[in-house]
Tab-separated table of C-alpha atoms and ligand atoms in Angstrom:
chain	number	residue	atom	x	y	z
A	1	MET	CA	0.007	-0.063	0.314
A	2	ARG	CA	2.994	2.253	1.119
A	3	VAL	CA	4.466	1.604	-2.313
A	4	LEU	CA	1.375	2.647	-4.249
A	5	ARG	CA	0.892	5.659	-1.932
A	6	TRP	CA	4.055	6.917	-2.838
A	7	MET	CA	4.110	6.152	-6.905
A	8	VAL	CA	0.498	8.022	-6.755
A	9	VAL	CA	2.452	11.360	-5.218
A	10	ALA	CA	5.340	10.862	-7.700
A	11	LEU	CA	3.408	10.541	-10.823
A	12	GLY	CA	1.562	14.040	-9.224
A	13	GLY	CA	4.802	15.392	-9.209
A	14	VAL	CA	5.991	14.206	-12.312
A	15	ALA	CA	2.384	15.566	-13.443
A	16	THR	CA	2.901	19.097	-12.133
A	17	LEU	CA	5.960	19.182	-13.274
A	18	VAL	CA	5.345	18.737	-16.439
A	19	LEU	CA	2.605	21.295	-16.129
A	20	VAL	CA	4.715	23.913	-15.007
A	21	ALA	CA	7.144	23.210	-17.781
A	22	ALA	CA	4.670	23.739	-20.221
A	23	ALA	CA	3.501	26.975	-18.933
A	24	VAL	CA	6.981	28.314	-18.738
A	25	ALA	CA	7.128	27.237	-22.368
A	26	TYR	CA	4.319	28.859	-23.575
A	27	GLY	CA	5.209	32.341	-21.747
A	28	ALA	CA	8.485	32.309	-23.191
A	29	SER	CA	7.129	31.616	-26.557
A	30	GLU	CA	4.530	34.028	-26.053
A	31	TYR	CA	7.044	36.495	-24.913
A	32	LEU	CA	9.044	36.142	-28.624
A	33	LEU	CA	5.419	36.151	-30.147
A	34	ARG	CA	4.713	39.769	-28.609
A	35	GLN	CA	7.914	41.297	-29.485
A	36	THR	CA	7.469	44.780	-30.807
A	37	SER	CA	9.164	47.534	-32.606
A	38	PRO	CA	8.439	50.987	-31.784
A	39	ALA	CA	10.223	52.064	-35.490
A	40	ARG	CA	8.441	53.654	-38.017
A	41	ALA	CA	9.911	53.460	-41.713
A	42	PRO	CA	10.389	56.875	-43.624
A	43	ALA	CA	7.501	57.560	-45.923
A	44	VAL	CA	7.660	56.013	-49.469
A	45	ALA	CA	6.571	58.129	-52.366
A	46	LEU	CA	3.920	56.259	-54.222
A	47	PRO	CA	4.399	56.985	-58.247
A	48	THR	CA	1.077	57.061	-59.967
A	49	ASP	CA	2.597	56.441	-63.858
A	50	ALA	CA	1.379	53.446	-66.011
A	51	VAL	CA	4.972	52.737	-66.348
A	52	SER	CA	6.114	52.766	-62.473
A	53	VAL	CA	2.925	50.723	-62.072
A	54	ALA	CA	4.071	48.010	-64.442
A	55	GLU	CA	7.463	47.913	-63.328
A	56	GLY	CA	6.293	47.209	-59.539
A	57	SER	CA	4.141	44.381	-60.927
A	58	ARG	CA	7.322	42.945	-62.165
A	59	LEU	CA	9.085	43.976	-58.834
A	60	PHE	CA	5.956	42.189	-56.806
A	61	MET	CA	6.618	38.674	-59.510
A	62	VAL	CA	10.756	38.890	-58.870
A	63	HIS	CA	11.175	39.588	-55.180
A	64	GLY	CA	8.875	36.692	-54.801
A	65	CYS	CA	5.646	38.366	-52.776
A	66	ALA	CA	3.352	36.758	-55.448
A	67	GLY	CA	5.009	33.463	-54.806
A	68	CYS	CA	3.257	33.663	-50.694
A	69	HIS	CA	0.571	36.287	-51.285
A	70	GLY	CA	-0.618	35.419	-54.933
A	71	PRO	CA	-0.573	36.719	-58.576
A	72	ALA	CA	-3.131	39.523	-57.303
A	73	ALA	CA	-2.306	40.169	-53.860
A	74	GLU	CA	-5.571	38.252	-53.042
A	75	GLY	CA	-3.760	36.351	-49.746
A	76	ASN	CA	-2.770	32.874	-49.261
A	77	LEU	CA	-3.303	29.990	-47.024
A	78	LEU	CA	0.493	29.165	-46.723
A	79	PHE	CA	0.330	26.461	-44.068
A	80	ASP	CA	-1.766	24.656	-41.734
A	81	GLU	CA	-0.563	22.209	-39.420
A	82	PRO	CA	-2.661	23.632	-36.121
A	83	LEU	CA	0.210	21.565	-33.939
A	84	ILE	CA	2.922	23.834	-35.630
A	85	ALA	CA	1.044	26.715	-37.116
A	86	THR	CA	-1.437	28.186	-39.569
A	87	ILE	CA	-0.065	30.765	-41.094
A	88	VAL	CA	-2.018	32.882	-43.891
A	89	ALA	CA	-0.209	35.555	-46.158
A	90	PRO	CA	-2.573	38.405	-45.979
A	91	ASN	CA	-4.786	39.613	-49.237
A	92	LEU	CA	-3.022	43.366	-49.483
A	93	THR	CA	-5.453	44.653	-51.487
A	94	ASP	CA	-7.412	44.889	-48.025
A	95	SER	CA	-4.488	45.854	-46.027
A	96	ILE	CA	-3.841	48.510	-48.314
A	97	ALA	CA	-7.037	50.280	-48.448
A	98	ARG	CA	-7.068	49.569	-44.221
A	99	TYR	CA	-4.107	50.692	-42.706
A	100	GLY	CA	-2.399	52.878	-45.988
A	101	ALA	CA	1.129	52.827	-47.752
A	102	GLY	CA	2.660	54.080	-44.353
A	103	ASP	CA	1.844	51.500	-42.227
A	104	ILE	CA	2.113	48.978	-44.727
A	105	ALA	CA	5.985	49.938	-45.590
A	106	THR	CA	6.606	50.267	-41.927
A	107	ALA	CA	5.245	46.459	-41.990
A	108	ILE	CA	7.275	45.414	-44.948
A	109	ARG	CA	10.905	46.875	-44.010
A	110	ASN	CA	10.411	46.117	-40.392
A	111	GLY	CA	8.820	42.825	-40.050
A	112	VAL	CA	5.788	44.258	-37.610
A	113	SER	CA	2.290	43.666	-38.219
A	114	PRO	CA	0.231	46.521	-38.746
A	115	ARG	CA	-2.902	44.977	-37.491
A	116	THR	CA	-1.275	43.495	-34.583
A	117	GLY	CA	1.763	45.772	-33.843
A	118	ARG	CA	3.534	42.422	-32.935
A	119	THR	CA	6.596	40.811	-35.155
A	120	MET	CA	5.205	38.854	-37.905
A	121	LEU	CA	5.951	35.169	-38.806
A	122	VAL	CA	7.075	34.088	-42.228
A	123	MET	CA	6.924	37.108	-43.960
A	124	PRO	CA	10.619	37.788	-44.776
A	125	SER	CA	11.384	41.453	-43.706
A	126	GLN	CA	15.369	40.556	-43.340
A	127	ALA	CA	15.127	40.071	-47.082
A	128	PHE	CA	12.486	43.531	-47.828
A	129	ALA	CA	14.267	45.514	-44.971
A	130	PRO	CA	17.469	46.867	-47.613
A	131	LEU	CA	14.908	47.671	-50.722
A	132	SER	CA	15.329	51.134	-51.957
A	133	ASP	CA	12.710	53.674	-51.416
A	134	ALA	CA	11.965	53.904	-55.065
A	135	ASP	CA	11.209	50.098	-55.343
A	136	LEU	CA	9.020	49.810	-52.550
A	137	GLY	CA	7.137	52.635	-53.659
A	138	LYS	CA	6.055	50.792	-57.233
A	139	ILE	CA	5.461	47.673	-55.727
A	140	LEU	CA	2.987	49.613	-53.195
A	141	ALA	CA	1.460	52.006	-56.045
A	142	PHE	CA	1.024	48.031	-57.960
A	143	VAL	CA	-0.507	47.070	-55.058
A	144	ALA	CA	-3.081	49.973	-54.581
A	145	SER	CA	-3.974	49.944	-58.324
A	146	LEU	CA	-5.273	46.305	-57.662
A	147	PRO	CA	-8.675	46.037	-57.757
A	148	ARG	CA	-9.959	44.931	-53.881
A	149	ALA	CA	-10.072	41.611	-54.472
A	150	PRO	CA	-12.218	38.898	-51.668
A	151	GLY	CA	-9.670	36.915	-50.177
A	152	MET	CA	-7.991	35.594	-47.159
A	153	GLU	CA	-8.016	37.507	-43.818
A	154	GLY	CA	-4.297	37.938	-42.346
A	155	SER	CA	-4.841	35.052	-39.379
A	156	VAL	CA	-1.343	33.500	-37.894
A	157	SER	CA	-1.340	30.945	-34.722
A	158	VAL	CA	1.026	28.867	-33.251
A	159	GLY	CA	0.397	25.959	-31.913
A	160	PRO	CA	2.646	24.020	-29.139
A	161	VAL	CA	5.143	22.054	-31.572
A	162	GLY	CA	5.688	25.439	-33.724
A	163	ARG	CA	6.204	27.265	-29.832
A	164	LEU	CA	9.231	24.730	-28.915
A	165	GLY	CA	10.405	25.487	-32.194
A	166	LEU	CA	10.822	29.219	-31.847
A	167	LEU	CA	11.979	28.865	-28.563
A	168	ALA	CA	14.818	25.820	-29.697
A	169	GLY	CA	15.498	28.572	-32.187
A	170	GLN	CA	14.463	26.576	-34.921
A	171	TYR	CA	11.882	28.786	-36.354
A	172	LYS	CA	12.511	32.597	-36.073
A	173	THR	CA	10.054	35.233	-36.154
A	174	SER	CA	10.468	38.421	-38.923
A	175	LEU	CA	11.752	40.819	-36.063
A	176	GLN	CA	14.730	38.403	-35.076
A	177	LEU	CA	15.366	37.728	-38.545
A	178	VAL	CA	15.733	41.718	-39.320
A	179	GLU	CA	17.988	42.112	-36.268
A	180	GLN	CA	19.963	39.417	-36.590
A	181	ALA	CA	20.123	39.933	-40.324
A	182	VAL	CA	24.028	40.208	-41.689
A	183	ALA	CA	24.388	42.179	-44.782
A	184	PRO	CA	26.294	39.882	-47.359
A	185	PRO	CA	29.909	40.674	-48.679
A	186	GLU	CA	30.784	44.101	-50.021
A	187	ALA	CA	30.478	44.249	-53.879
A	188	PRO	CA	34.068	44.502	-55.886
A	189	ASP	CA	32.575	47.148	-58.054
A	190	ALA	CA	28.937	48.804	-59.324
A	191	GLY	CA	28.299	46.477	-61.818
A	192	ALA	CA	28.382	43.839	-59.370
A	193	SER	CA	26.860	46.266	-56.633
A	194	ILE	CA	23.484	45.802	-58.518
A	195	GLY	CA	24.140	41.896	-58.432
A	196	ARG	CA	24.190	42.165	-54.401
A	197	TYR	CA	20.874	44.244	-54.184
A	198	LEU	CA	19.246	42.100	-56.060
A	199	ALA	CA	20.480	39.003	-54.452
A	200	ARG	CA	19.881	40.759	-50.502
A	201	THR	CA	15.882	41.219	-51.820
A	202	SER	CA	15.241	38.207	-54.238
A	203	CYS	CA	17.819	35.217	-52.854
A	204	ALA	CA	18.007	36.029	-48.732
A	205	GLU	CA	14.612	35.028	-47.790
A	206	CYS	CA	15.807	31.386	-48.528
A	207	HIS	CA	19.270	31.752	-48.896
A	208	GLY	CA	20.098	33.759	-45.925
A	209	ALA	CA	20.398	37.249	-45.334
A	210	ASP	CA	24.235	37.003	-45.717
A	211	LEU	CA	23.330	34.700	-48.752
A	212	GLY	CA	25.366	31.733	-46.725
A	213	GLY	CA	22.881	29.267	-46.706
A	214	ALA	CA	20.095	28.661	-44.360
A	215	SER	CA	17.479	25.724	-43.787
A	216	HIS	CA	13.894	26.100	-45.813
A	217	PRO	CA	10.824	23.932	-44.492
A	218	GLU	CA	10.806	22.327	-48.498
A	219	GLY	CA	14.830	21.664	-48.445
A	220	VAL	CA	18.457	23.166	-47.693
A	221	ALA	CA	19.222	26.418	-49.842
A	222	PRO	CA	22.813	26.346	-50.194
A	223	ASN	CA	25.656	28.555	-49.973
A	224	LEU	CA	25.495	30.913	-52.721
A	225	ARG	CA	29.293	30.762	-52.887
A	226	ILE	CA	28.036	27.632	-54.978
A	227	VAL	CA	27.379	29.710	-57.973
A	228	ALA	CA	31.259	29.933	-58.600
A	229	GLY	CA	30.641	26.303	-60.339
A	230	TYR	CA	28.173	27.619	-62.841
A	231	GLN	CA	29.200	28.817	-66.506
A	232	PRO	CA	27.106	32.731	-67.041
A	233	GLU	CA	24.706	30.061	-69.593
A	234	ALA	CA	24.072	27.872	-67.604
A	235	PHE	CA	23.427	30.303	-64.301
A	236	THR	CA	21.164	32.131	-66.916
A	237	ARG	CA	19.462	28.597	-67.659
A	238	LEU	CA	19.127	28.498	-63.934
A	239	MET	CA	17.625	31.832	-63.316
A	240	ARG	CA	15.194	31.000	-66.614
A	241	THR	CA	14.224	27.627	-66.341
A	242	GLY	CA	14.686	26.208	-62.971
A	243	ILE	CA	16.916	23.757	-63.918
A	244	GLY	CA	20.699	23.264	-62.239
A	245	MET	CA	23.800	22.818	-63.457
A	246	GLY	CA	24.450	19.500	-65.093
A	247	ASP	CA	20.745	19.444	-65.738
A	248	ARG	CA	19.628	18.620	-62.219
A	249	LYS	CA	16.600	18.804	-60.924
A	250	LEU	CA	16.317	21.162	-58.382
A	251	GLY	CA	13.090	20.918	-55.691
A	252	VAL	CA	11.557	24.394	-54.681
A	253	MET	CA	14.376	26.834	-56.220
A	254	SER	CA	13.228	25.322	-59.798
A	255	GLY	CA	9.854	26.050	-59.351
A	256	TRP	CA	10.739	29.428	-57.841
A	257	ALA	CA	13.004	30.427	-60.744
A	258	ARG	CA	10.457	29.417	-63.182
A	259	ALA	CA	7.565	31.489	-61.780
A	260	TYR	CA	9.478	34.597	-60.088
A	261	PHE	CA	13.513	34.806	-61.432
A	262	SER	CA	11.850	34.893	-65.326
A	263	HIS	CA	10.962	37.803	-64.538
A	264	PHE	CA	14.315	39.467	-64.036
A	265	THR	CA	15.546	41.528	-66.799
A	266	ASP	CA	18.822	39.812	-68.742
A	267	ALA	CA	21.231	42.564	-67.126
A	268	GLU	CA	19.888	41.700	-63.973
A	269	VAL	CA	20.701	38.144	-64.053
A	270	GLN	CA	24.211	39.669	-65.335
A	271	ALA	CA	24.606	41.644	-62.552
A	272	LEU	CA	23.454	38.554	-60.184
A	273	TYR	CA	25.970	36.485	-61.771
A	274	ARG	CA	28.571	38.983	-61.752
A	275	TYR	CA	28.136	39.253	-58.083
A	276	LEU	CA	27.317	35.760	-57.230
A	277	HIS	CA	30.012	34.214	-59.063
A	278	ASP	CA	33.367	35.624	-57.149
A	279	LEU	CA	30.880	35.941	-53.861
A	280	PRO	CA	33.539	35.801	-51.073
A	281	GLU	CA	32.880	33.620	-47.838
A	282	PRO	CA	30.546	34.991	-45.666
A	283	VAL	CA	31.436	36.522	-42.054
A	284	ARG	CA	29.397	34.344	-39.984
A	285	ARG	CA	28.412	35.203	-36.435
B	1	HEC	C1	7.502	33.620	-47.644
B	1	HEC	C2	6.165	34.089	-47.880
B	1	HEC	C3	6.397	35.365	-48.149
B	1	HEC	C4	6.613	36.157	-48.681
B	1	HEC	C5	7.730	36.116	-50.518
B	1	HEC	C6	6.139	37.615	-48.977
B	1	HEC	N1	5.039	37.884	-47.863
B	1	HEC	FE1	3.756	39.535	-46.977
B	1	HEC	N2	3.691	38.281	-45.546
B	1	HEC	C7	3.700	36.894	-45.456
B	1	HEC	C8	2.764	36.232	-43.848
B	1	HEC	C9	3.035	34.787	-43.661
B	1	HEC	C10	2.097	37.588	-43.303
B	1	HEC	C11	1.375	37.491	-42.173
B	1	HEC	C12	2.279	37.697	-41.257
B	1	HEC	C13	1.837	37.640	-39.723
B	1	HEC	O1	1.166	38.359	-39.711
B	1	HEC	O2	2.200	37.043	-38.852
B	1	HEC	C14	2.726	38.614	-43.914
B	1	HEC	C15	2.476	39.945	-44.342
B	1	HEC	C16	2.481	40.871	-44.983
B	1	HEC	C17	2.447	42.598	-44.845
B	1	HEC	C18	1.126	42.956	-43.530
B	1	HEC	C19	-0.114	42.937	-44.033
B	1	HEC	C20	-1.118	42.623	-43.072
B	1	HEC	O3	-2.367	43.063	-43.294
B	1	HEC	O4	-0.959	41.796	-41.849
B	1	HEC	C21	2.644	43.105	-45.746
B	1	HEC	C22	1.992	44.958	-46.376
B	1	HEC	C23	3.163	42.330	-47.066
B	1	HEC	N3	3.160	40.773	-46.472
B	1	HEC	C24	4.144	42.796	-47.992
B	1	HEC	C25	4.537	41.824	-48.622
B	1	HEC	C26	5.607	42.530	-49.816
B	1	HEC	C27	5.221	43.618	-50.404
B	1	HEC	C28	5.874	40.922	-50.363
B	1	HEC	C29	7.309	41.045	-51.343
B	1	HEC	C30	8.139	42.450	-51.502
B	1	HEC	C31	6.346	40.246	-49.597
B	1	HEC	N4	4.815	40.911	-48.511
B	1	HEC	C32	6.810	39.010	-49.531
B	1	HEC	C33	4.098	36.067	-46.435
B	1	HEC	C34	5.080	36.559	-47.230
B	2	HEC	C1	12.375	30.210	-52.155
B	2	HEC	C2	12.867	30.028	-51.539
B	2	HEC	C3	14.537	30.381	-52.802
B	2	HEC	C4	14.628	31.596	-53.042
B	2	HEC	C5	13.692	32.877	-53.107
B	2	HEC	C6	15.841	31.109	-53.993
B	2	HEC	N1	16.264	30.033	-54.024
B	2	HEC	FE1	17.795	28.947	-54.624
B	2	HEC	N2	17.565	27.537	-53.598
B	2	HEC	C7	16.478	26.972	-52.812
B	2	HEC	C8	16.403	25.997	-52.267
B	2	HEC	C9	15.632	25.280	-51.299
B	2	HEC	C10	17.430	25.029	-52.963
B	2	HEC	C11	18.099	23.648	-53.482
B	2	HEC	C12	17.474	23.074	-53.833
B	2	HEC	C13	16.202	23.004	-53.867
B	2	HEC	O1	15.824	22.571	-53.258
B	2	HEC	O2	15.460	23.217	-54.793
B	2	HEC	C14	18.319	26.536	-53.873
B	2	HEC	C15	19.432	25.991	-54.470
B	2	HEC	C16	20.111	26.915	-55.246
B	2	HEC	C17	21.255	27.033	-56.335
B	2	HEC	C18	22.115	25.440	-56.000
B	2	HEC	C19	21.575	24.977	-57.587
B	2	HEC	C20	22.441	23.596	-57.860
B	2	HEC	O3	23.428	23.715	-58.624
B	2	HEC	O4	22.675	22.660	-56.909
B	2	HEC	C21	21.360	27.913	-56.531
B	2	HEC	C22	22.771	28.444	-57.681
B	2	HEC	C23	20.609	29.384	-56.236
B	2	HEC	N3	19.765	28.427	-55.635
B	2	HEC	C24	20.190	30.405	-56.759
B	2	HEC	C25	19.642	31.333	-56.130
B	2	HEC	C26	19.514	32.940	-56.608
B	2	HEC	C27	20.715	33.379	-57.558
B	2	HEC	C28	18.421	33.371	-56.068
B	2	HEC	C29	17.759	34.503	-56.028
B	2	HEC	C30	17.875	34.887	-57.123
B	2	HEC	C31	17.809	31.896	-55.263
B	2	HEC	N4	18.535	31.014	-55.668
B	2	HEC	C32	16.815	32.298	-54.392
B	2	HEC	C33	15.487	28.322	-52.350
B	2	HEC	C34	15.727	29.332	-52.434
């Protein structure tokens, strides 16, 4: 009997410990999710001429906005595994009408939600913080020109497994990614610096802010020093058709290149190649 009583006490103790640990983990993850940034991004001017709006629509592709928010910015359910997270990339035609260009530019640059004032998740602001005012203005002018689409309300919730991933540092909030971003190596000359800008703002979201490689939910995006092994024609082919060196089939990279990088101009592809082909080893923290 005595043994039994001890076992009950011990089990009760274990259950309490588990509950306390769960509460502490929940609290700690909630702390990360509630992080905010008081900084406002400087206002960007929205051009109104048709050429700039058309260029904004191209930039919306090149920088992959369409890949998550949908081609008409109508919003998109990206991920739905309640134990990990449910992530909707919101309807931007609705967001811009609701919050105005100033709050939207701040959201994109700082990684803070215009809805909640808290850090966003999955939205790769670390790659968009360095967008030039002119480019961001064109992208927003394009979004503002779209008919207000019926689409998905923004909604993001994180389940217990996702919260543990955040605590373990396996997933990072947009704010963490912005704050921890290490810039890629400087470009040796002006031509390559255009390539550096494009890489920072269109490759960094998957290959890491410093371009030194990062894990992606559907594969590991390698260090972009891998481009040293590419001939110019093979690199152009990768950007245009998604086919890797030596006719290799790629995963995420392939679909993304076909859908979005095919909108790069020839000059942009050359500038990217020029920078990435001689990319020095990034300085990792
Ligand atoms: C990898 C997917 C992904 C890409 C690429 C992406 N977004 Fe997002 N974006 C999201 C998600 C997810 C959210 C919602 C985040 C949250 O609320 O925690 C979001 C939120 C936003 C918001 C806030 C809207 C609101 O109403 O809450 C804006 C504005 C935005 N994105 C604009 C852009 C623009 C412009 C681009 C391209 C330059 C872009 N996004 C690229 C996934 C993405
Ligand atoms: C949406 C995520 C994503 C974006 C954005 C992205 N990549 Fe990738 N990339 C990957 C992944 C993941 C791989 C690994 C192969 C795979 O799974 O498709 C990869 C592989 C590569 C490779 C190696 C191909 C090989 O030969 O094995 C090169 C080169 C590359 N990317 C270049 C770029 C460049 C340049 C950009 C920007 C213009 C870019 N990527 C943007 C996800 C991305």
